[in-house]
Coordinates of C-alpha atoms in Angstrom, one line a residue:
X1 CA 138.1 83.3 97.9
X2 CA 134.1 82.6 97.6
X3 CA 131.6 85.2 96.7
X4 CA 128.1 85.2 97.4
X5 CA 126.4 87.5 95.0
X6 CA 123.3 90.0 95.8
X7 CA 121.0 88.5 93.0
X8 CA 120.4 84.6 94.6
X9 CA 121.5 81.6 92.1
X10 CA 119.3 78.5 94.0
X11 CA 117.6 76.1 92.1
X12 CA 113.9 76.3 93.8
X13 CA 112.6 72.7 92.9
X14 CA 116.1 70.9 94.2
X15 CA 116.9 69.9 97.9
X16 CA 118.6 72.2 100.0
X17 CA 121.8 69.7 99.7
X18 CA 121.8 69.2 95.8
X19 CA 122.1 73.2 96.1
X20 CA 125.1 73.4 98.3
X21 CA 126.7 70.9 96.1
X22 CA 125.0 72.1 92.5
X23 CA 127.7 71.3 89.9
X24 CA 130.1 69.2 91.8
X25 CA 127.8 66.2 93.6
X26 CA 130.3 64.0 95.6
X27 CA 130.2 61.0 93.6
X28 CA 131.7 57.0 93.4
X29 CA 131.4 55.0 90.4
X30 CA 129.6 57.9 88.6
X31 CA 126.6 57.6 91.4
X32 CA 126.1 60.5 93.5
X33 CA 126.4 60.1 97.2
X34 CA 123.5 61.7 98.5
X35 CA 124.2 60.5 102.5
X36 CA 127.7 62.0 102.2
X37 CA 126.3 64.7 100.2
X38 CA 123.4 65.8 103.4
X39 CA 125.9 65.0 106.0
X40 CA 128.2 67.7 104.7
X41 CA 125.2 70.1 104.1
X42 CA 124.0 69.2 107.2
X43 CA 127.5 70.2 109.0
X44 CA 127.7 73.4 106.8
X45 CA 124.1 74.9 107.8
X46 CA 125.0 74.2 111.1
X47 CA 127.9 76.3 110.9
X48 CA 125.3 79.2 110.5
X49 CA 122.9 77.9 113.4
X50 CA 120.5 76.3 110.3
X51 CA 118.3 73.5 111.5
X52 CA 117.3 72.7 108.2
X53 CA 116.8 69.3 106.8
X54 CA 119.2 68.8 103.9
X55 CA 116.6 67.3 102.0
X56 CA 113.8 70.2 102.4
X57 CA 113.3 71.8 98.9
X58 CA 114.7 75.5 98.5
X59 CA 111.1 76.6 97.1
X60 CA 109.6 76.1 101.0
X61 CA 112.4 78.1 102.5
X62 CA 111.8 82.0 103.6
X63 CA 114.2 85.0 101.9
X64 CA 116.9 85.2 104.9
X65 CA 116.6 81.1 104.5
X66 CA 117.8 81.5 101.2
X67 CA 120.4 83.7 102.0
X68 CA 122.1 81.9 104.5
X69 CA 121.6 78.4 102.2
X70 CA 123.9 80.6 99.8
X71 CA 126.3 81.5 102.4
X72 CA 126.6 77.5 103.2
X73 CA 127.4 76.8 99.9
X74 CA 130.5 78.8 99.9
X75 CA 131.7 77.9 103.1
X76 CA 131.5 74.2 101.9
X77 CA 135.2 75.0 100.1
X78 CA 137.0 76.0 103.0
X79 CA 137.7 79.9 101.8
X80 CA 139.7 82.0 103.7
X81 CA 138.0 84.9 102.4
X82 CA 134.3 85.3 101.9
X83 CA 132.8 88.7 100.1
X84 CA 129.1 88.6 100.6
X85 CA 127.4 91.3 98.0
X86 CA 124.2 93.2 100.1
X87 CA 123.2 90.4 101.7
X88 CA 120.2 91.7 103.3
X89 CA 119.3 93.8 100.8
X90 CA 115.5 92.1 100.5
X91 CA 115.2 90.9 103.8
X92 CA 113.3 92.3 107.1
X93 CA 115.1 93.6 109.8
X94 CA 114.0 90.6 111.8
X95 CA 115.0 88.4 109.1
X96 CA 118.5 90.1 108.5
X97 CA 119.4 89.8 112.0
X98 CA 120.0 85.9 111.0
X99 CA 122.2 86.5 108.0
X100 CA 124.4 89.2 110.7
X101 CA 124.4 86.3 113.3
X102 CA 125.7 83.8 110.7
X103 CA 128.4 86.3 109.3
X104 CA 130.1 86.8 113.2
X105 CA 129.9 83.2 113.1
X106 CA 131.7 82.9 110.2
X107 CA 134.4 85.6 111.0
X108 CA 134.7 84.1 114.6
X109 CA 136.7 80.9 112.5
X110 CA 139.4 83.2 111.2
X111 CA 137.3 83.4 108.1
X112 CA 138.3 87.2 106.6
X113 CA 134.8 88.3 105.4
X114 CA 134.4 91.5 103.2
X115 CA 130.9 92.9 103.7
X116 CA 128.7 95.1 101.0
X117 CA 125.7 97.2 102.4
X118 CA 124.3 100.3 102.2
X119 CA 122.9 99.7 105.8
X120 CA 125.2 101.6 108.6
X121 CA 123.7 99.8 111.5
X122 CA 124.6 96.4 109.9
X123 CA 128.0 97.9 109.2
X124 CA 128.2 99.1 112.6
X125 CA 127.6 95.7 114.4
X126 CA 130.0 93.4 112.2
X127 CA 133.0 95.5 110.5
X128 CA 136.3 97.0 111.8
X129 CA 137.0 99.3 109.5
X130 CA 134.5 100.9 106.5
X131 CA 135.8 101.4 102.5
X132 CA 133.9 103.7 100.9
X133 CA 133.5 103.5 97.2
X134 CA 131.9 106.2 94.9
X135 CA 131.7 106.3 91.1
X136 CA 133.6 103.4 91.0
X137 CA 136.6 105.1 92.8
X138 CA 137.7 104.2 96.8
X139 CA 137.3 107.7 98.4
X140 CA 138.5 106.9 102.0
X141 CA 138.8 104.4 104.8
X142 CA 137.8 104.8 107.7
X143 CA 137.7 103.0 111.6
X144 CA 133.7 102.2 112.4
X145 CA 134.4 102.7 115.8
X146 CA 135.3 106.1 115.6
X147 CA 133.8 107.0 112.6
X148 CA 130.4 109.4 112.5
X149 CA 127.6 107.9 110.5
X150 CA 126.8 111.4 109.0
X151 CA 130.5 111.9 107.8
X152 CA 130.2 108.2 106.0
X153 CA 127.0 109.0 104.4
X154 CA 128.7 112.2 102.9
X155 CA 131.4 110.5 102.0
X156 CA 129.0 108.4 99.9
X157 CA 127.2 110.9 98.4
X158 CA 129.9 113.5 98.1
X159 CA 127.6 115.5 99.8
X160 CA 125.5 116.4 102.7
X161 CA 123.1 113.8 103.1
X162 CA 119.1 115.0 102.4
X163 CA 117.2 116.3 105.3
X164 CA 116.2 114.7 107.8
X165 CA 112.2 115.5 108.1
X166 CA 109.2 115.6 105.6
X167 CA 108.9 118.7 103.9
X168 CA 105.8 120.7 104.2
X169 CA 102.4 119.2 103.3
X170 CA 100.8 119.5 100.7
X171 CA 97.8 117.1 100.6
X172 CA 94.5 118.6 100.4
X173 CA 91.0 118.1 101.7
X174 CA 89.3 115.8 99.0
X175 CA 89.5 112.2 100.1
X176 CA 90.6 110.0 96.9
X177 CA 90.0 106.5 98.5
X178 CA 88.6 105.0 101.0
X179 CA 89.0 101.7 102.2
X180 CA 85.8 100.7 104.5
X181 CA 86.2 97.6 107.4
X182 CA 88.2 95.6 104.5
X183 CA 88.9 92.1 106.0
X184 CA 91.5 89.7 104.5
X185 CA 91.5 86.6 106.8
X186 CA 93.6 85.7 108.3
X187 CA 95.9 89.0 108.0
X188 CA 93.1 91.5 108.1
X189 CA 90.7 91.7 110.4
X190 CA 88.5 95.1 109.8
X191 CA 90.5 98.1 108.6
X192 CA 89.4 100.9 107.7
X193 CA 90.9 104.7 106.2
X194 CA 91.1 107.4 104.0
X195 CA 93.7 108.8 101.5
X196 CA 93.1 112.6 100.6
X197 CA 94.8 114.4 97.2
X198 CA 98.4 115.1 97.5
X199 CA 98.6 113.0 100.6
X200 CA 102.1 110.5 100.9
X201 CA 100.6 107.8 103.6
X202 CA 103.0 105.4 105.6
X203 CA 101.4 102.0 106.8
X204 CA 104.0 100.4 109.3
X205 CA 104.1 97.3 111.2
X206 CA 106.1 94.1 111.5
X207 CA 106.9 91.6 108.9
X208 CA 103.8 89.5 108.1
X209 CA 101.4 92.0 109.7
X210 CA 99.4 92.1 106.0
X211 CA 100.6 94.8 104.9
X212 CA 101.3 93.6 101.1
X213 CA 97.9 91.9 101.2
X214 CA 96.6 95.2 102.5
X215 CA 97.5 96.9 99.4
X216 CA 97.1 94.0 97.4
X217 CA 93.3 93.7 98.5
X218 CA 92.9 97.5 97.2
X219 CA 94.4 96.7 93.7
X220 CA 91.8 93.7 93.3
X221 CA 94.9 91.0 93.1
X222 CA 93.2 89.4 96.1
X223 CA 89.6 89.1 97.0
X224 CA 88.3 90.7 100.0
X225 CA 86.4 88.8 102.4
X226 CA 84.7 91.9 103.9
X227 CA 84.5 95.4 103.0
X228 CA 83.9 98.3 100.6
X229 CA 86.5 99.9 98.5
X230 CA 85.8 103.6 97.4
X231 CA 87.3 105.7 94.7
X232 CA 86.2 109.2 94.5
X233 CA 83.0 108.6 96.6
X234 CA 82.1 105.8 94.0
X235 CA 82.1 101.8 95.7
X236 CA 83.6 100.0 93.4
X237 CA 82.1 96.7 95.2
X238 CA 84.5 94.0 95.0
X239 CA 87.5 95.4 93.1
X240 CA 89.3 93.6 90.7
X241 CA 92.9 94.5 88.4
X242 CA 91.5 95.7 85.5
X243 CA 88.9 97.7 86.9
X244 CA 90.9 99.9 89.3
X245 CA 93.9 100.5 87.1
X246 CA 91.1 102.0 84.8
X247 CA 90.2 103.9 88.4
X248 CA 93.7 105.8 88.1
X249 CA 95.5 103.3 91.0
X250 CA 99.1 101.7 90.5
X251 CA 100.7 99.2 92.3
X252 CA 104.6 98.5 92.4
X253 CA 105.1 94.5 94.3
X254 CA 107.3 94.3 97.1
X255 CA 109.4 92.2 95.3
X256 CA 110.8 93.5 92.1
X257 CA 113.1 91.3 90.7
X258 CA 110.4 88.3 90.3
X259 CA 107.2 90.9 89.8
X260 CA 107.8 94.3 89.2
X261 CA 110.5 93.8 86.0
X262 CA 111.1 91.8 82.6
X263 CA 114.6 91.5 82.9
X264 CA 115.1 91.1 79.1
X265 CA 112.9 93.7 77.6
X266 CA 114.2 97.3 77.7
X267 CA 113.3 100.0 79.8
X268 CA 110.9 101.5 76.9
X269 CA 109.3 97.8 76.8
X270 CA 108.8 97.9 81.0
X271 CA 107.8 101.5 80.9
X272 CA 105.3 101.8 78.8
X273 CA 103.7 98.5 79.1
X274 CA 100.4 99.8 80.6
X275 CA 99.9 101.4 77.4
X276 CA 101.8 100.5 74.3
X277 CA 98.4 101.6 72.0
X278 CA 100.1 105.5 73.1
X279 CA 102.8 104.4 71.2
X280 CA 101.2 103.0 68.3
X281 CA 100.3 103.6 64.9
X282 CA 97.3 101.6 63.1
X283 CA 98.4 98.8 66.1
X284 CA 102.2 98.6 65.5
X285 CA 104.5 99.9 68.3
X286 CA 106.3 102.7 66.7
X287 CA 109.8 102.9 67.6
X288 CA 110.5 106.7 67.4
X289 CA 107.4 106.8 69.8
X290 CA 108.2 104.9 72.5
X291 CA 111.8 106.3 72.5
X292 CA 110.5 109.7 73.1
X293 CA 107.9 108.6 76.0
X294 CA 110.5 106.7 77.7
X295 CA 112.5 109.4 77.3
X296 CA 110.2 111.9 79.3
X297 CA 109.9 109.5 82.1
X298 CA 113.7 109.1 82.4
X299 CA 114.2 112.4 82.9
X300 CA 111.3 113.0 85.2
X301 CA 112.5 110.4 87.5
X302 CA 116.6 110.5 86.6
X303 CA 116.8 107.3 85.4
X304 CA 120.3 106.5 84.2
X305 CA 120.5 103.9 81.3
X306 CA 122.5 104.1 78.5
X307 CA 119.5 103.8 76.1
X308 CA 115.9 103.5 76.4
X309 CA 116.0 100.4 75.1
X310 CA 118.4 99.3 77.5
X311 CA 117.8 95.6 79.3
X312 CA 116.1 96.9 82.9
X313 CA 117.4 93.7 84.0
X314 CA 121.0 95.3 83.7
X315 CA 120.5 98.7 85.7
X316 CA 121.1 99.3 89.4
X317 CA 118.4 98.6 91.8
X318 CA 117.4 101.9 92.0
X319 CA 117.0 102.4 88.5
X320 CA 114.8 99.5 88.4
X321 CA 113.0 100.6 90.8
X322 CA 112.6 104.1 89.3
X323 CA 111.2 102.3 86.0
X324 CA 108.5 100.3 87.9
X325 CA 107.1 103.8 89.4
X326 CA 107.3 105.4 86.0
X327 CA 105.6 102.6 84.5
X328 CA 102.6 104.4 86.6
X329 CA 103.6 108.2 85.9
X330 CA 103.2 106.9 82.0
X331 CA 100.1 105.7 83.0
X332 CA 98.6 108.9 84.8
X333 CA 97.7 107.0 87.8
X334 CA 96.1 109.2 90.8
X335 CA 96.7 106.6 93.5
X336 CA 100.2 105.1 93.8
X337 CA 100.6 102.2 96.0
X338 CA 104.2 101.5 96.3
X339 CA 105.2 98.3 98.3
X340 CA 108.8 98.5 99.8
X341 CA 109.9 100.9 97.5
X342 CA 113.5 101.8 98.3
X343 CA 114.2 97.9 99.2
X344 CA 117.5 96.5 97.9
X345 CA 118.5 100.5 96.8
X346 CA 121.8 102.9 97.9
X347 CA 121.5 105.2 99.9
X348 CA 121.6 107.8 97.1
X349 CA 118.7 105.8 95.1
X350 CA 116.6 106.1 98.4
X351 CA 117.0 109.6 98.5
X352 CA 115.9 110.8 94.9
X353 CA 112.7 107.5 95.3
X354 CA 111.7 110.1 98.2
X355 CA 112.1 113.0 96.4
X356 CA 110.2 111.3 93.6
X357 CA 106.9 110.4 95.8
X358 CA 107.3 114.3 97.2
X359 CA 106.8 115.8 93.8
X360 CA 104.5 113.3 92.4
X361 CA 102.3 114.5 96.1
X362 CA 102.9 118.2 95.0
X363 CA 101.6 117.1 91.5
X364 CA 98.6 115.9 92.7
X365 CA 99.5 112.2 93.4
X366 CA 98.0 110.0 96.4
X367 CA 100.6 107.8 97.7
X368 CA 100.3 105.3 99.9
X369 CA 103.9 103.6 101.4
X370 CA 104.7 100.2 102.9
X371 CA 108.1 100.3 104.1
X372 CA 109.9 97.5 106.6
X373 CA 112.7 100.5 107.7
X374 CA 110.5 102.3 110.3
X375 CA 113.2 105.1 109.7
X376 CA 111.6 106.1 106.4
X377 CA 108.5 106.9 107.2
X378 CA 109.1 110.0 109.3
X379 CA 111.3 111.2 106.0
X380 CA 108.4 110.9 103.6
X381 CA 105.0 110.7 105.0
X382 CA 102.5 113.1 106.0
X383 CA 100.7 110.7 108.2
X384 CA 101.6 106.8 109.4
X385 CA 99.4 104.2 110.1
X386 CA 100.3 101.4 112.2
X387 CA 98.9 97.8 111.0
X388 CA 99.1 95.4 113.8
X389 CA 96.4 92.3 114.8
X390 CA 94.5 92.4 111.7
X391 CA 93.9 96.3 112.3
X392 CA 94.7 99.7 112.2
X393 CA 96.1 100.7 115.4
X394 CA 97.8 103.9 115.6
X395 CA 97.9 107.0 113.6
X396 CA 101.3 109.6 113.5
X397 CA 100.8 113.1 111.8
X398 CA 104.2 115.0 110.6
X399 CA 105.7 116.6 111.6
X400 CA 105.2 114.6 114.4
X401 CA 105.9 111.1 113.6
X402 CA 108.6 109.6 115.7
X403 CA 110.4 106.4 114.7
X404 CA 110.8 105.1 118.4
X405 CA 107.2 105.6 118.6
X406 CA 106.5 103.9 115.8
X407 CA 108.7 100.9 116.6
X408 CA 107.2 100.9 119.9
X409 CA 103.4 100.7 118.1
X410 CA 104.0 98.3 115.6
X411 CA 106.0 95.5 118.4
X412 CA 103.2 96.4 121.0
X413 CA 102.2 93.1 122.4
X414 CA 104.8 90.7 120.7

C-alpha cells in the first residue's frame, strides 16, 4: 500500500528523478546510478502520460505537475493499493483533469486506488462506489451510479445542504473602489470597475486569465503599468502594500499554505499579526490580550482549534482559511479581496466561508472574489465579472447569474 498525501513532500531544487527515488537512490559500489535512476523515472511518468525530462527540476514544474510527479513516486514500488489524499485540492479544473486521467490509468492496471475528495464530479467520473465519513465515523456506503449527489452531500453534512442561490442584496449605492483602465502586461490589458458598500463581487475566467495579478495590482504587491486606483473618490496614484492596507483593503493569496499562514505560530500569532501594538502594553505583546482578541474572531468566524494558541499549521483547511480572513476582520478592513478562498476546503468549510463573506457584506464589507469553481459564484455574489483577453468582458447581476453562462463567457474564443 502507498499513500500520496494532500500536503506535497518534493524537494523543489532536486531533479524530477532524485524525487521519485528521494531516500532510496539505486546505487553500485556506494555510487548512485543516475541513468538507471531516469530510466525508471522516465518509465513511471510515462505511466501517467508525463513527458517530463527526468532531469528537469521540480521548482519549474506547474501544481498538477507536482501532483502527478507524487503519484509516480509511489507507483515506482509496485503497490497494489494506492490511496491518494485530495489530490486536486489546489489545482484548476483544467489542471485536475490530468491528475483524473492519470488515476484511470492507474486503476486500468489492476491497481485498487482509494480516492479522497470533497469534489462529486471528480467522484463521479472515477469511483464505483462512495464512503462517506463524518466526525470521524463511516456513515454509509453508497453505489455512484445510482446514488443522488444531493443525498451524498447530506449525508456529509448530516444535513440539508445550504441553498442554492445568493441571498438578498444588500450592497448600497456608494462606490468604495474603483479600479480605472489598470493595465498589467502581459495579463491585463485595460480594465476597468467599481465596487459599491456591502457589495460581494465575483471575477471569473480561466486559469491564467490575471485574475491574481488583478487583485494583486489593487493591493500594491505589483506595479501597474497603466491606470488609476481609487479608494473612496481619493487616487491613490500608484498604490503600494503599506499604503492601501492603511486605506482599509485586505488581501488573502491564492495559495495559503506557502503565503497566507506561519505554520508554526498559533492562531493568536497569524490573527493578529496586522496589529500586535492592539495587544500590547508599553510594546510587549500581552498574553491575556491576544487570547481574548483571537478569541472574538474565532467565534465570529467558528473557527475550531483547541486553543488560541494552537499551531494554524495543524487545523483543517478550512480553519486555516477562516484565520487568514480574520486576520483582516481584526484589522477592520473595508475592502476584502479574497483569492480562491474556499480552495483545498470541505464542503462544509465552503459553506460557513460563504456565509462568512454574506455577513461581513451585511456588515458593511466590500468583497471582491476570485474563484476557479464557476459554480460558486452564483452562490455568493451579487454581480460577476468575467476577465478574459486582458479585459473585462462580461457582467452577471443575481439573481441572474448562471454558471453555464458563465462558463460559456469565460472559454469564449479558446
Amino acid at each position: 500500500m502507498r499513500v500520496v498525501y494532500q500536503e506535497l513532500s518534493l524537494v523543489p531544487g532536486m531533479t524530477l528523478a532524485e524525487n521519485l527515488f528521494l531516500g532510496r537512490w539505486p546505487k553500485q559500489n556506494g555510487i548512485i546510478q543516475y541513468k538507471a535512476m531516469e530510466a525508471e523515472a522516465a518509465e513511471a511518468m510515462a505511466r501517467l502520460g508525463l513527458s517530463l525530462s527526468p532531469s528537469q527540476l521540480v521548482m519549474s514544474l506547474s501544481p498538477a505537475e507536482h501532483q502527478l510527479v507524487e503519484i509516480a513516486r509511489v507507483l515506482l514500488g509496485k503497490p497494489r493499493l494506492v490511496i491518494l489524499d485530495e489530490p486536486t485540492s489546489s489545482l484548476a479544473s483544467a489542471e485536475a483533469e490530468k491528475v483524473m486521467n492519470a488515476v484511470k490509468n492507474i486503476a486500468s492496471e489492476g491497481i485498487a486506488v482509494i480516492y479522497v475528495s470533497h469534489r462529486m464530479n471528480e467522484i463521479r467520473q472515477i469511483a464505483q462506489t462512495a464512503t462517506i465519513m463524518r466526525d470521524g465515523r463511516i456513515i454509509e456506503t453508497v453505489d455512484v451510479r445510482k446514488a443522488d449527489t444531493k443525498e451524498i452531500v447530506r449525508l456529509m453534512l448530516g444535513s440539508e445542504s445550504a441553498a442554492t442561490q445568493a441571498p438578498a442584496s444588500v450592497a448600497r449605492d456608494k462606490t468604495v473602489l474603483e479600479v480605472k483602465n489598470v493595465s498589467l502586461l502581459p495579463k491585463l490589458k485595460s480594465v476597468s470597475f467599481a465596487l459599491r458598500q456591502g457589495e460581494v463581487l465575483g471575477i471569473a475566467g480561466l486559469l491564467g486569465a490575471g485574475r491574481t495579478e488583478l487583485l494583486q495590482a489593487i493591493t500594491g504587491i505589483r506595479s501597474l503599468d497603466n491606470g488609476e486606483i481609487h479608494v473612496d473618490g481619493l487616487n491613490v496614484g500608484a498604490p503600494h502594500y503599506r499604503k492601501m492596507l492603511d486605506l482599509g483593503v485586505g488581501y488573502t493569496p491564492e495559495n495559503r499554505k506557502d503565503e497566507g499562514i506561519v505554520p508554526l505560530l498559533g492562531v493568536d500569532e497569524n490573527t493578529l499579526a496586522t496589529n500586535f501594538s492592539a495587544v500590547s502594553r508599553l510594546g510587549v505583546l500581552s498574553a491575556r490580550m491576544m487570547m481574548d482578541a483571537t478569541r472574538q474572531i474565532m467565534e465570529r468566524l467558528h473557527i475550531k482549534a483547541a486553543q488560541t494558541n494552537t499551531p494554524v499549521g495543524t487545523l483543517s483547511g478550512g480553519n486555516q482559511q477562516k484565520v487568514v480572513i480574520g486576520r483582516w476582520v481584526y484589522a477592520n478592513s473595508r475592502i476584502l479581496l479574497l483569492d480562491e478562498p474556499t480552495r483545498g476546503v470541505d464542503v462544509e468549510a465552503k459553506g460557513q466561508i460563504y456565509a462568512i463573506m454574506r455577513q461581513l457584506a451585511a456588515d458593511g464589507c466590500s468583497i471582491i472574489f476570485v474563484s476557479s469553481e464557476i459554480e460558486e459564484l452564483p452562490l455568493v455574489c451579487d454581480r460577476a465579472l468575467v476577465l478574459r483577453d486582458g479585459v473585462l468582458n462580461e457582467e452577471f447581476k443575481a439573481p441572474n447569474i448562471d454558471q453555464d453562462a458563465l462558463m460559456a463567457a469565460c472559454i469564449a474564443g479558446h
